[in-house]
mmCIF file of C-alpha atoms in Angstrom:
data_model
loop_
_atom_site.group_PDB
_atom_site.id
_atom_site.type_symbol
_atom_site.label_atom_id
_atom_site.label_comp_id
_atom_site.label_asym_id
_atom_site.label_seq_id
_atom_site.Cartn_x
_atom_site.Cartn_y
_atom_site.Cartn_z
ATOM 1 C CA UNK A 1 143.903 84.008 133.025
ATOM 2 C CA UNK A 2 144.101 81.027 130.688
ATOM 3 C CA UNK A 3 142.407 78.828 133.290
ATOM 4 C CA UNK A 4 139.466 81.211 133.654
ATOM 5 C CA UNK A 5 139.266 81.540 129.779
ATOM 6 C CA UNK A 6 139.295 77.753 129.424
ATOM 7 C CA UNK A 7 136.620 77.459 132.019
ATOM 8 C CA UNK A 8 134.420 80.018 130.321
ATOM 9 C CA UNK A 9 134.710 78.446 126.817
ATOM 10 C CA UNK A 10 134.092 74.950 128.205
ATOM 11 C CA UNK A 11 130.967 75.941 130.116
ATOM 12 C CA UNK A 12 129.724 77.960 127.030
ATOM 13 C CA UNK A 13 130.108 75.035 124.828
ATOM 14 C CA UNK A 14 128.197 72.832 127.058
ATOM 15 C CA UNK A 15 125.503 75.375 127.947
ATOM 16 C CA UNK A 16 125.095 77.339 124.762
ATOM 17 C CA UNK A 17 122.036 75.342 123.343
ATOM 18 C CA UNK A 18 120.232 76.077 126.527
ATOM 19 C CA UNK A 19 121.221 79.648 126.700
ATOM 20 C CA UNK A 20 120.174 80.249 123.057
ATOM 21 C CA UNK A 21 117.009 78.482 123.592
ATOM 22 C CA UNK A 22 116.146 80.563 126.637
ATOM 23 C CA UNK A 23 116.838 83.784 124.910
ATOM 24 C CA UNK A 24 115.008 82.806 121.810
ATOM 25 C CA UNK A 25 111.878 82.487 123.919
ATOM 26 C CA UNK A 26 112.255 86.220 124.647
ATOM 27 C CA UNK A 27 113.410 87.702 121.272
ATOM 28 C CA UNK A 28 111.821 85.136 118.924
ATOM 29 C CA UNK A 29 114.821 85.107 116.720
ATOM 30 C CA UNK A 30 117.620 82.560 116.824
ATOM 31 C CA UNK A 31 120.025 84.775 115.054
ATOM 32 C CA UNK A 32 119.653 87.518 117.674
ATOM 33 C CA UNK A 33 119.472 84.955 120.445
ATOM 34 C CA UNK A 34 122.965 83.577 119.405
ATOM 35 C CA UNK A 35 124.375 87.067 119.272
ATOM 36 C CA UNK A 36 123.143 87.740 122.787
ATOM 37 C CA UNK A 37 124.592 84.457 123.995
ATOM 38 C CA UNK A 38 127.899 85.411 122.511
ATOM 39 C CA UNK A 39 127.743 88.743 124.292
ATOM 40 C CA UNK A 40 127.243 86.859 127.503
ATOM 41 C CA UNK A 41 130.413 84.904 126.729
ATOM 42 C CA UNK A 42 132.287 88.130 126.261
ATOM 43 C CA UNK A 43 130.952 89.438 129.490
ATOM 44 C CA UNK A 44 132.153 86.159 131.358
ATOM 45 C CA UNK A 45 135.586 86.402 129.626
ATOM 46 C CA UNK A 46 135.900 90.036 130.962
ATOM 47 C CA UNK A 47 134.495 89.350 134.401
ATOM 48 C CA UNK A 48 135.437 85.910 135.606
ATOM 49 C CA UNK A 49 139.281 86.379 135.613
ATOM 50 C CA UNK A 50 138.610 89.139 138.223
ATOM 51 C CA UNK A 51 135.816 87.612 140.177
ATOM 52 C CA UNK A 52 136.432 83.861 139.760
ATOM 53 C CA UNK A 53 134.106 81.344 138.142
ATOM 54 C CA UNK A 54 130.618 81.441 139.752
ATOM 55 C CA UNK A 55 129.188 78.447 141.523
ATOM 56 C CA UNK A 56 126.610 78.005 138.651
ATOM 57 C CA UNK A 57 128.316 79.349 135.599
ATOM 58 C CA UNK A 58 125.691 78.068 133.351
ATOM 59 C CA UNK A 59 123.054 79.925 135.167
ATOM 60 C CA UNK A 60 125.221 83.086 135.202
ATOM 61 C CA UNK A 61 125.716 83.021 131.410
ATOM 62 C CA UNK A 62 121.980 82.438 130.924
ATOM 63 C CA UNK A 63 120.904 85.193 133.255
ATOM 64 C CA UNK A 64 123.281 87.593 131.563
ATOM 65 C CA UNK A 65 122.150 86.792 128.090
ATOM 66 C CA UNK A 66 118.413 86.958 129.113
ATOM 67 C CA UNK A 67 119.060 90.231 130.832
ATOM 68 C CA UNK A 68 120.334 91.669 127.538
ATOM 69 C CA UNK A 69 117.586 90.160 125.661
ATOM 70 C CA UNK A 70 115.002 91.951 127.903
ATOM 71 C CA UNK A 71 116.916 95.190 127.440
ATOM 72 C CA UNK A 72 116.729 94.740 123.658
ATOM 73 C CA UNK A 73 113.040 93.925 123.852
ATOM 74 C CA UNK A 74 112.426 97.098 125.883
ATOM 75 C CA UNK A 75 114.344 99.270 123.466
ATOM 76 C CA UNK A 76 112.443 97.921 120.466
ATOM 77 C CA UNK A 77 108.853 97.944 121.952
ATOM 78 C CA UNK A 78 107.145 99.062 125.081
ATOM 79 C CA UNK A 79 107.566 96.829 127.903
ATOM 80 C CA UNK A 80 103.816 96.354 128.438
ATOM 81 C CA UNK A 81 103.188 95.414 124.801
ATOM 82 C CA UNK A 82 106.097 92.857 124.757
ATOM 83 C CA UNK A 83 105.108 91.498 128.060
ATOM 84 C CA UNK A 84 101.489 90.786 126.780
ATOM 85 C CA UNK A 85 103.011 89.138 123.714
ATOM 86 C CA UNK A 86 105.220 86.581 125.451
ATOM 87 C CA UNK A 87 102.776 86.115 128.299
ATOM 88 C CA UNK A 88 105.177 85.974 131.218
ATOM 89 C CA UNK A 89 106.677 88.078 133.929
ATOM 90 C CA UNK A 90 110.289 89.058 132.891
ATOM 91 C CA UNK A 91 111.267 90.529 136.336
ATOM 92 C CA UNK A 92 113.321 87.428 137.164
ATOM 93 C CA UNK A 93 115.195 87.738 133.813
ATOM 94 C CA UNK A 94 116.523 91.015 134.780
ATOM 95 C CA UNK A 95 117.929 90.051 138.131
ATOM 96 C CA UNK A 96 121.642 90.490 138.580
ATOM 97 C CA UNK A 97 123.443 87.417 137.089
ATOM 98 C CA UNK A 98 125.316 86.488 140.254
ATOM 99 C CA UNK A 99 122.137 86.169 142.245
ATOM 100 C CA UNK A 100 119.841 84.835 139.429
ATOM 101 C CA UNK A 101 118.119 81.670 140.380
ATOM 102 C CA UNK A 102 118.277 78.667 137.972
ATOM 103 C CA UNK A 103 115.310 78.518 135.852
ATOM 104 C CA UNK A 104 112.704 75.760 136.181
ATOM 105 C CA UNK A 105 114.136 72.530 134.530
ATOM 106 C CA UNK A 106 110.813 71.942 132.640
ATOM 107 C CA UNK A 107 110.871 75.418 131.093
ATOM 108 C CA UNK A 108 114.571 74.967 130.034
ATOM 109 C CA UNK A 109 113.763 71.676 128.526
ATOM 110 C CA UNK A 110 110.721 73.137 126.666
ATOM 111 C CA UNK A 111 112.847 75.906 125.249
ATOM 112 C CA UNK A 112 115.422 73.418 124.116
ATOM 113 C CA UNK A 113 112.940 71.305 122.363
ATOM 114 C CA UNK A 114 111.556 74.331 120.560
ATOM 115 C CA UNK A 115 115.016 75.312 119.467
ATOM 116 C CA UNK A 116 115.620 71.780 117.986
ATOM 117 C CA UNK A 117 112.334 72.063 115.983
ATOM 118 C CA UNK A 118 113.191 75.606 114.901
ATOM 119 C CA UNK A 119 116.706 74.718 113.722
ATOM 120 C CA UNK A 120 115.386 71.687 111.720
ATOM 121 C CA UNK A 121 112.525 73.540 110.200
ATOM 122 C CA UNK A 122 111.646 72.196 106.683
ATOM 123 C CA UNK A 123 111.693 75.731 105.245
ATOM 124 C CA UNK A 124 115.498 75.328 105.288
ATOM 125 C CA UNK A 125 117.541 73.153 102.962
ATOM 126 C CA UNK A 126 119.001 69.952 104.398
ATOM 127 C CA UNK A 127 122.527 71.387 104.323
ATOM 128 C CA UNK A 128 121.337 74.473 106.159
ATOM 129 C CA UNK A 129 119.382 72.481 108.701
ATOM 130 C CA UNK A 130 122.573 70.368 109.449
ATOM 131 C CA UNK A 131 124.808 73.416 109.771
ATOM 132 C CA UNK A 132 122.334 75.423 112.000
ATOM 133 C CA UNK A 133 121.662 72.469 114.216
ATOM 134 C CA UNK A 134 125.403 71.733 114.753
ATOM 135 C CA UNK A 135 126.002 75.501 115.400
ATOM 136 C CA UNK A 136 123.147 76.108 117.840
ATOM 137 C CA UNK A 137 122.676 72.759 119.471
ATOM 138 C CA UNK A 138 126.058 71.064 118.891
ATOM 139 C CA UNK A 139 128.001 74.014 120.060
ATOM 140 C CA UNK A 140 130.345 73.701 117.139
ATOM 141 C CA UNK A 141 132.110 76.714 115.659
ATOM 142 C CA UNK A 142 131.765 77.511 111.976
ATOM 143 C CA UNK A 143 135.306 76.397 111.349
ATOM 144 C CA UNK A 144 134.550 73.039 113.077
ATOM 145 C CA UNK A 145 131.494 72.452 110.923
ATOM 146 C CA UNK A 146 133.368 73.379 107.825
ATOM 147 C CA UNK A 147 136.172 70.957 108.628
ATOM 148 C CA UNK A 148 133.833 68.136 109.586
ATOM 149 C CA UNK A 149 132.129 68.398 106.177
ATOM 150 C CA UNK A 150 135.230 69.464 104.100
ATOM 151 C CA UNK A 151 133.609 72.742 103.025
ATOM 152 C CA UNK A 152 134.962 76.348 103.108
ATOM 153 C CA UNK A 153 134.434 78.208 106.287
ATOM 154 C CA UNK A 154 132.959 81.087 104.393
ATOM 155 C CA UNK A 155 130.489 78.817 102.687
ATOM 156 C CA UNK A 156 129.381 77.438 105.990
ATOM 157 C CA UNK A 157 129.107 80.781 107.614
ATOM 158 C CA UNK A 158 127.051 81.982 104.704
ATOM 159 C CA UNK A 159 124.757 78.994 104.973
ATOM 160 C CA UNK A 160 124.251 79.549 108.665
ATOM 161 C CA UNK A 161 123.499 83.287 108.118
ATOM 162 C CA UNK A 162 121.077 82.573 105.469
ATOM 163 C CA UNK A 163 119.279 79.951 107.515
ATOM 164 C CA UNK A 164 118.782 82.428 110.331
ATOM 165 C CA UNK A 165 117.459 85.139 107.908
ATOM 166 C CA UNK A 166 115.068 82.431 106.278
ATOM 167 C CA UNK A 167 113.577 81.589 109.661
ATOM 168 C CA UNK A 168 113.001 85.156 110.467
ATOM 169 C CA UNK A 169 111.634 86.003 107.041
ATOM 170 C CA UNK A 170 109.227 83.117 107.238
ATOM 171 C CA UNK A 171 108.121 83.939 110.645
ATOM 172 C CA UNK A 172 108.819 80.449 111.977
ATOM 173 C CA UNK A 173 107.254 80.318 115.352
ATOM 174 C CA UNK A 174 109.377 79.322 118.382
ATOM 175 C CA UNK A 175 107.210 76.274 119.282
ATOM 176 C CA UNK A 176 106.891 72.520 119.101
ATOM 177 C CA UNK A 177 104.186 71.921 116.400
ATOM 178 C CA UNK A 178 101.159 69.984 116.971
ATOM 179 C CA UNK A 179 98.869 67.790 114.970
ATOM 180 C CA UNK A 180 99.770 66.499 111.514
ATOM 181 C CA UNK A 181 102.428 69.169 111.235
ATOM 182 C CA UNK A 182 104.177 67.642 114.290
ATOM 183 C CA UNK A 183 104.986 64.384 112.520
ATOM 184 C CA UNK A 184 106.404 66.164 109.507
ATOM 185 C CA UNK A 185 108.618 68.347 111.583
ATOM 186 C CA UNK A 186 109.743 65.441 113.863
ATOM 187 C CA UNK A 187 110.802 63.541 110.828
ATOM 188 C CA UNK A 188 112.908 66.508 109.721
ATOM 189 C CA UNK A 189 114.567 66.643 113.256
ATOM 190 C CA UNK A 190 115.216 62.883 113.131
ATOM 191 C CA UNK A 191 116.671 63.038 109.586
ATOM 192 C CA UNK A 192 119.133 65.906 110.510
ATOM 193 C CA UNK A 193 120.525 63.904 113.378
ATOM 194 C CA UNK A 194 120.657 60.666 111.257
ATOM 195 C CA UNK A 195 122.456 62.442 108.397
ATOM 196 C CA UNK A 196 125.071 64.047 110.958
ATOM 197 C CA UNK A 197 125.763 60.565 112.359
ATOM 198 C CA UNK A 198 126.108 58.954 109.031
ATOM 199 C CA UNK A 199 128.625 61.500 107.759
ATOM 200 C CA UNK A 200 130.699 60.728 110.774
ATOM 201 C CA UNK A 201 130.195 56.994 110.517
ATOM 202 C CA UNK A 202 131.068 56.722 106.866
ATOM 203 C CA UNK A 203 132.384 59.952 105.396
ATOM 204 C CA UNK A 204 131.278 60.674 101.869
ATOM 205 C CA UNK A 205 134.514 62.395 101.022
ATOM 206 C CA UNK A 206 137.983 63.245 102.272
ATOM 207 C CA UNK A 207 140.826 61.187 103.521
ATOM 208 C CA UNK A 208 139.131 59.579 106.664
ATOM 209 C CA UNK A 209 136.538 56.931 106.497
ATOM 210 C CA UNK A 210 135.266 57.690 110.060
ATOM 211 C CA UNK A 211 134.790 60.953 111.878
ATOM 212 C CA UNK A 212 134.158 60.200 115.322
ATOM 213 C CA UNK A 213 133.475 63.681 116.565
ATOM 214 C CA UNK A 214 130.389 63.925 114.251
ATOM 215 C CA UNK A 215 129.131 60.656 115.584
ATOM 216 C CA UNK A 216 129.504 61.828 119.109
ATOM 217 C CA UNK A 217 127.609 65.108 118.197
ATOM 218 C CA UNK A 218 124.758 63.024 116.714
ATOM 219 C CA UNK A 219 124.659 60.772 119.733
ATOM 220 C CA UNK A 220 124.463 63.728 122.089
ATOM 221 C CA UNK A 221 121.594 65.390 120.102
ATOM 222 C CA UNK A 222 119.576 62.100 119.845
ATOM 223 C CA UNK A 223 119.904 61.476 123.523
ATOM 224 C CA UNK A 224 118.748 64.937 124.350
ATOM 225 C CA UNK A 225 115.753 64.554 121.898
ATOM 226 C CA UNK A 226 114.889 61.188 123.448
ATOM 227 C CA UNK A 227 114.919 62.621 126.934
ATOM 228 C CA UNK A 228 112.892 65.657 125.873
ATOM 229 C CA UNK A 229 110.351 63.430 123.977
ATOM 230 C CA UNK A 230 110.031 60.387 126.324
ATOM 231 C CA UNK A 231 106.763 59.261 124.633
ATOM 232 C CA UNK A 232 108.006 59.526 121.053
ATOM 233 C CA UNK A 233 108.838 55.804 119.811
ATOM 234 C CA UNK A 234 110.981 57.010 116.795
ATOM 235 C CA UNK A 235 113.109 59.284 118.826
ATOM 236 C CA UNK A 236 114.130 56.243 121.010
ATOM 237 C CA UNK A 237 114.430 54.054 117.987
ATOM 238 C CA UNK A 238 116.847 56.436 116.364
ATOM 239 C CA UNK A 239 118.828 56.632 119.545
ATOM 240 C CA UNK A 240 118.895 52.844 119.623
ATOM 241 C CA UNK A 241 120.045 52.709 115.938
ATOM 242 C CA UNK A 242 122.986 55.256 116.595
ATOM 243 C CA UNK A 243 124.096 53.691 119.884
ATOM 244 C CA UNK A 244 124.538 50.293 118.287
ATOM 245 C CA UNK A 245 126.100 51.617 115.213
ATOM 246 C CA UNK A 246 128.470 53.768 117.279
ATOM 247 C CA UNK A 247 129.554 50.609 119.098
ATOM 248 C CA UNK A 248 131.450 49.540 115.984
ATOM 249 C CA UNK A 249 133.128 52.837 115.168
ATOM 250 C CA UNK A 250 136.491 51.857 116.678
ATOM 251 C CA UNK A 251 136.705 48.720 114.551
ATOM 252 C CA UNK A 252 135.785 50.118 111.221
ATOM 253 C CA UNK A 253 139.338 51.057 110.459
ATOM 254 C CA UNK A 254 142.663 49.525 111.278
ATOM 255 C CA UNK A 255 145.719 51.286 112.870
ATOM 256 C CA UNK A 256 146.573 53.011 109.491
ATOM 257 C CA UNK A 257 143.017 54.285 108.969
ATOM 258 C CA UNK A 258 142.251 51.742 106.263
ATOM 259 C CA UNK A 259 138.649 50.353 106.146
ATOM 260 C CA UNK A 260 137.807 47.100 107.911
ATOM 261 C CA UNK A 261 134.842 45.339 106.427
ATOM 262 C CA UNK A 262 132.086 44.106 108.718
ATOM 263 C CA UNK A 263 132.868 40.454 107.988
ATOM 264 C CA UNK A 264 136.512 41.101 109.297
ATOM 265 C CA UNK A 265 135.890 43.247 112.346
ATOM 266 C CA UNK A 266 136.964 42.083 115.780
ATOM 267 C CA UNK A 267 133.488 41.865 117.440
ATOM 268 C CA UNK A 268 135.136 41.523 120.888
ATOM 269 C CA UNK A 269 136.126 45.174 120.541
ATOM 270 C CA UNK A 270 132.491 46.404 119.885
ATOM 271 C CA UNK A 271 131.596 48.726 122.707
ATOM 272 C CA UNK A 272 129.233 46.645 124.925
ATOM 273 C CA UNK A 273 128.004 49.670 126.958
ATOM 274 C CA UNK A 274 126.754 51.381 123.729
ATOM 275 C CA UNK A 275 125.058 48.138 122.613
ATOM 276 C CA UNK A 276 123.253 47.857 125.968
ATOM 277 C CA UNK A 277 122.112 51.432 125.793
ATOM 278 C CA UNK A 278 120.798 50.708 122.211
ATOM 279 C CA UNK A 279 118.981 47.586 123.298
ATOM 280 C CA UNK A 280 117.364 49.530 126.135
ATOM 281 C CA UNK A 281 116.366 52.343 123.934
ATOM 282 C CA UNK A 282 114.844 50.013 121.198
ATOM 283 C CA UNK A 283 112.968 48.241 124.101
ATOM 284 C CA UNK A 284 111.514 51.552 125.196
ATOM 285 C CA UNK A 285 110.427 52.434 121.765
ATOM 286 C CA UNK A 286 108.561 49.062 121.533
ATOM 287 C CA UNK A 287 106.890 49.522 124.932
ATOM 288 C CA UNK A 288 105.430 52.831 123.688
ATOM 289 C CA UNK A 289 103.347 50.771 121.064
ATOM 290 C CA UNK A 290 102.285 51.441 117.509
ATOM 291 C CA UNK A 291 103.749 49.874 114.343
ATOM 292 C CA UNK A 292 107.502 50.188 114.133
ATOM 293 C CA UNK A 293 108.704 53.073 112.221
ATOM 294 C CA UNK A 294 111.722 53.325 109.721
ATOM 295 C CA UNK A 295 114.326 53.887 112.483
ATOM 296 C CA UNK A 296 112.839 51.103 114.675
ATOM 297 C CA UNK A 297 113.238 48.657 111.780
ATOM 298 C CA UNK A 298 116.869 49.807 111.174
ATOM 299 C CA UNK A 299 117.615 49.541 114.843
ATOM 300 C CA UNK A 300 116.240 46.013 114.794
ATOM 301 C CA UNK A 301 118.681 45.241 111.947
ATOM 302 C CA UNK A 302 121.408 46.613 114.005
ATOM 303 C CA UNK A 303 120.460 44.383 116.917
ATOM 304 C CA UNK A 304 120.753 41.304 114.679
ATOM 305 C CA UNK A 305 124.305 42.352 113.958
ATOM 306 C CA UNK A 306 125.192 43.097 117.615
ATOM 307 C CA UNK A 307 123.697 39.774 118.790
ATOM 308 C CA UNK A 308 125.686 37.653 116.288
ATOM 309 C CA UNK A 309 128.929 35.981 117.348
ATOM 310 C CA UNK A 310 130.277 36.256 113.884
ATOM 311 C CA UNK A 311 129.466 37.582 110.393
ATOM 312 C CA UNK A 312 128.546 34.127 109.308
ATOM 313 C CA UNK A 313 126.340 33.345 112.289
ATOM 314 C CA UNK A 314 124.224 36.498 111.727
ATOM 315 C CA UNK A 315 120.554 35.916 111.293
ATOM 316 C CA UNK A 316 120.509 37.201 107.593
ATOM 317 C CA UNK A 317 117.073 35.774 106.908
ATOM 318 C CA UNK A 318 115.766 38.025 109.658
ATOM 319 C CA UNK A 319 117.606 40.989 108.454
ATOM 320 C CA UNK A 320 116.244 40.422 104.945
ATOM 321 C CA UNK A 321 112.709 40.233 106.239
ATOM 322 C CA UNK A 322 113.316 43.506 108.190
ATOM 323 C CA UNK A 323 114.601 45.241 105.028
ATOM 324 C CA UNK A 324 111.572 44.077 103.165
ATOM 325 C CA UNK A 325 109.344 45.639 105.950
ATOM 326 C CA UNK A 326 111.425 48.845 105.782
ATOM 327 C CA UNK A 327 111.000 48.997 101.992
ATOM 328 C CA UNK A 328 107.223 48.873 102.457
ATOM 329 C CA UNK A 329 107.092 51.858 104.645
ATOM 330 C CA UNK A 330 110.107 53.811 103.369
ATOM 331 C CA UNK A 331 110.858 52.578 99.891
ATOM 332 C CA UNK A 332 114.313 53.436 98.644
ATOM 333 C CA UNK A 333 116.702 51.741 96.132
ATOM 334 C CA UNK A 334 119.400 52.053 98.829
ATOM 335 C CA UNK A 335 117.174 49.934 101.084
ATOM 336 C CA UNK A 336 116.765 47.370 98.217
ATOM 337 C CA UNK A 337 120.532 47.206 97.734
ATOM 338 C CA UNK A 338 120.916 46.533 101.498
ATOM 339 C CA UNK A 339 118.326 43.956 101.177
ATOM 340 C CA UNK A 340 120.209 42.326 98.358
ATOM 341 C CA UNK A 341 123.207 41.836 100.576
ATOM 342 C CA UNK A 342 121.136 40.128 103.317
ATOM 343 C CA UNK A 343 119.398 38.013 100.740
ATOM 344 C CA UNK A 344 122.773 36.933 99.299
ATOM 345 C CA UNK A 345 123.860 35.710 102.784
ATOM 346 C CA UNK A 346 120.665 33.911 103.389
ATOM 347 C CA UNK A 347 119.881 32.372 99.946
ATOM 348 C CA UNK A 348 123.178 32.646 98.181
ATOM 349 C CA UNK A 349 124.907 35.264 96.048
ATOM 350 C CA UNK A 350 122.915 34.544 92.884
ATOM 351 C CA UNK A 351 119.678 35.582 94.616
ATOM 352 C CA UNK A 352 121.305 38.736 95.819
ATOM 353 C CA UNK A 353 122.699 39.468 92.344
ATOM 354 C CA UNK A 354 119.219 39.276 90.816
ATOM 355 C CA UNK A 355 118.046 42.053 93.060
ATOM 356 C CA UNK A 356 121.211 44.244 92.415
ATOM 357 C CA UNK A 357 120.757 43.816 88.647
ATOM 358 C CA UNK A 358 117.109 44.924 88.864
ATOM 359 C CA UNK A 359 118.291 48.076 90.518
ATOM 360 C CA UNK A 360 121.019 48.874 87.863
ATOM 361 C CA UNK A 361 118.876 51.183 85.791
ATOM 362 C CA UNK A 362 117.559 53.075 88.748
ATOM 363 C CA UNK A 363 118.518 56.805 88.137
ATOM 364 C CA UNK A 364 118.616 57.351 92.030
ATOM 365 C CA UNK A 365 121.653 55.021 92.020
ATOM 366 C CA UNK A 366 123.531 56.545 89.175
ATOM 367 C CA UNK A 367 126.944 57.451 90.494
ATOM 368 C CA UNK A 368 126.301 55.662 93.755
ATOM 369 C CA UNK A 369 129.562 53.747 94.191
ATOM 370 C CA UNK A 370 128.111 51.035 96.576
ATOM 371 C CA UNK A 371 125.970 49.580 93.715
ATOM 372 C CA UNK A 372 129.038 48.360 91.682
ATOM 373 C CA UNK A 373 130.842 47.662 94.940
ATOM 374 C CA UNK A 374 127.987 45.224 96.211
ATOM 375 C CA UNK A 375 127.704 43.844 92.667
ATOM 376 C CA UNK A 376 131.549 43.144 92.571
ATOM 377 C CA UNK A 377 131.373 41.425 95.922
ATOM 378 C CA UNK A 378 128.453 39.144 94.751
ATOM 379 C CA UNK A 379 130.302 38.344 91.326
ATOM 380 C CA UNK A 380 133.454 37.419 93.247
ATOM 381 C CA UNK A 381 131.530 35.056 95.492
ATOM 382 C CA UNK A 382 130.108 33.546 92.339
ATOM 383 C CA UNK A 383 133.563 32.980 90.969
ATOM 384 C CA UNK A 384 133.096 35.557 88.205
ATOM 385 C CA UNK A 385 136.456 37.201 89.100
ATOM 386 C CA UNK A 386 137.259 39.233 86.060
ATOM 387 C CA UNK A 387 133.621 40.830 86.053
ATOM 388 C CA UNK A 388 134.060 41.415 89.773
ATOM 389 C CA UNK A 389 137.373 43.363 89.403
ATOM 390 C CA UNK A 390 135.702 45.548 86.791
ATOM 391 C CA UNK A 391 132.972 46.426 89.215
ATOM 392 C CA UNK A 392 135.408 47.355 91.890
ATOM 393 C CA UNK A 393 137.319 49.485 89.585
ATOM 394 C CA UNK A 394 134.063 51.275 88.541
ATOM 395 C CA UNK A 395 133.219 51.750 92.191
ATOM 396 C CA UNK A 396 136.632 53.211 93.007
ATOM 397 C CA UNK A 397 136.029 55.800 90.305
ATOM 398 C CA UNK A 398 132.720 56.777 91.755
ATOM 399 C CA UNK A 399 133.612 57.187 95.502
ATOM 400 C CA UNK A 400 134.967 60.596 96.762
ATOM 401 C CA UNK A 401 136.399 59.068 99.934
ATOM 402 C CA UNK A 402 140.167 58.301 99.659
ATOM 403 C CA UNK A 403 140.060 55.311 102.000
ATOM 404 C CA UNK A 404 137.230 53.543 100.211
ATOM 405 C CA UNK A 405 138.999 54.339 96.922
ATOM 406 C CA UNK A 406 142.184 52.611 98.113
ATOM 407 C CA UNK A 407 140.194 49.432 99.304
ATOM 408 C CA UNK A 408 138.231 49.234 96.025
ATOM 409 C CA UNK A 409 141.361 49.724 93.922
ATOM 410 C CA UNK A 410 143.048 46.886 95.762
ATOM 411 C CA UNK A 411 140.142 44.610 95.332
ATOM 412 C CA UNK A 412 140.126 45.464 91.560
ATOM 413 C CA UNK A 413 143.648 44.580 91.459
ATOM 414 C CA UNK A 414 142.944 41.200 93.051
#
């Protein structure tokens, strides 16, 4: 029994995004679609222990969920009216699950892309988009999402439920947008994936600096997106950025979980396969033409780090230039802070400190622990040790991550 149960749950976790996407095309409601997908899971848990796992378990689950979706549609409206609305023959959907043929790959991919754009719709808050995306597309349980973001399970469950209701209330269409709206919506999708990765790469709070599972979820999502949108440069650029960043994940902490600064990381342990994948993705983005977008520029910065044999040999002047270009199209005080670090390596700590001091009054950085942390590092390099220690102490008081706090307190203590 346990073997079949494990098989069902494993297949469902892998296939659930496609199942939900296929069913959403019929019922036009992601909340209902997820419930019907769960119904298919229950059916499999009841049936597979008796009949065995089918040859194509994903197709079985999808056909079962779609069968129930059609039944639901028929109960709510006349068959003819709904058939006209969705514009397709549903006869295939009501075939017995054991004999249901696999759907056309292009149709499944189209549905999956529609689901991505729906889950990341700007009508939802950033937190809701992240939670719903991880739930519907990442296959994570509510508990897993809550643990990943150090939130209460009930809070996350409520956030997801409200997101589904908001989509239904707003009448968000199950489609990939076109025209000017497409760019805005794609930016939302890319942002969600980027934020998920960053929370895994450098956790904002908690006892762990890195949460590899979130990085893996984001990588999986961006790879799917790039495959579904092969002509979209920024999708490939984000994939490049995350692949290269992920290559360093295992070296960002030591055996005890303590942070290891970039300058001290063992570059021989960086994952060369992920780096090669990142290089290939960025090359593809460049081949598609057009001016580089924000993710392409950040990926180019990551390439500079990945190509350098050591921290000191990094092309810091090129990185500073790339940050300047990034600031021109996506201005942000955080970008300027990063540019300050690159400038300090290329031109000296004094030049970097001048940029940091100019940012000190920016309200967007109030409470941002990396501002005093960077300033402390620059002061230390200038030999202003007492001032540097005060900045590290201030940074330690601002961060919510326990591991970063320990590192900053150690630097403050000298």
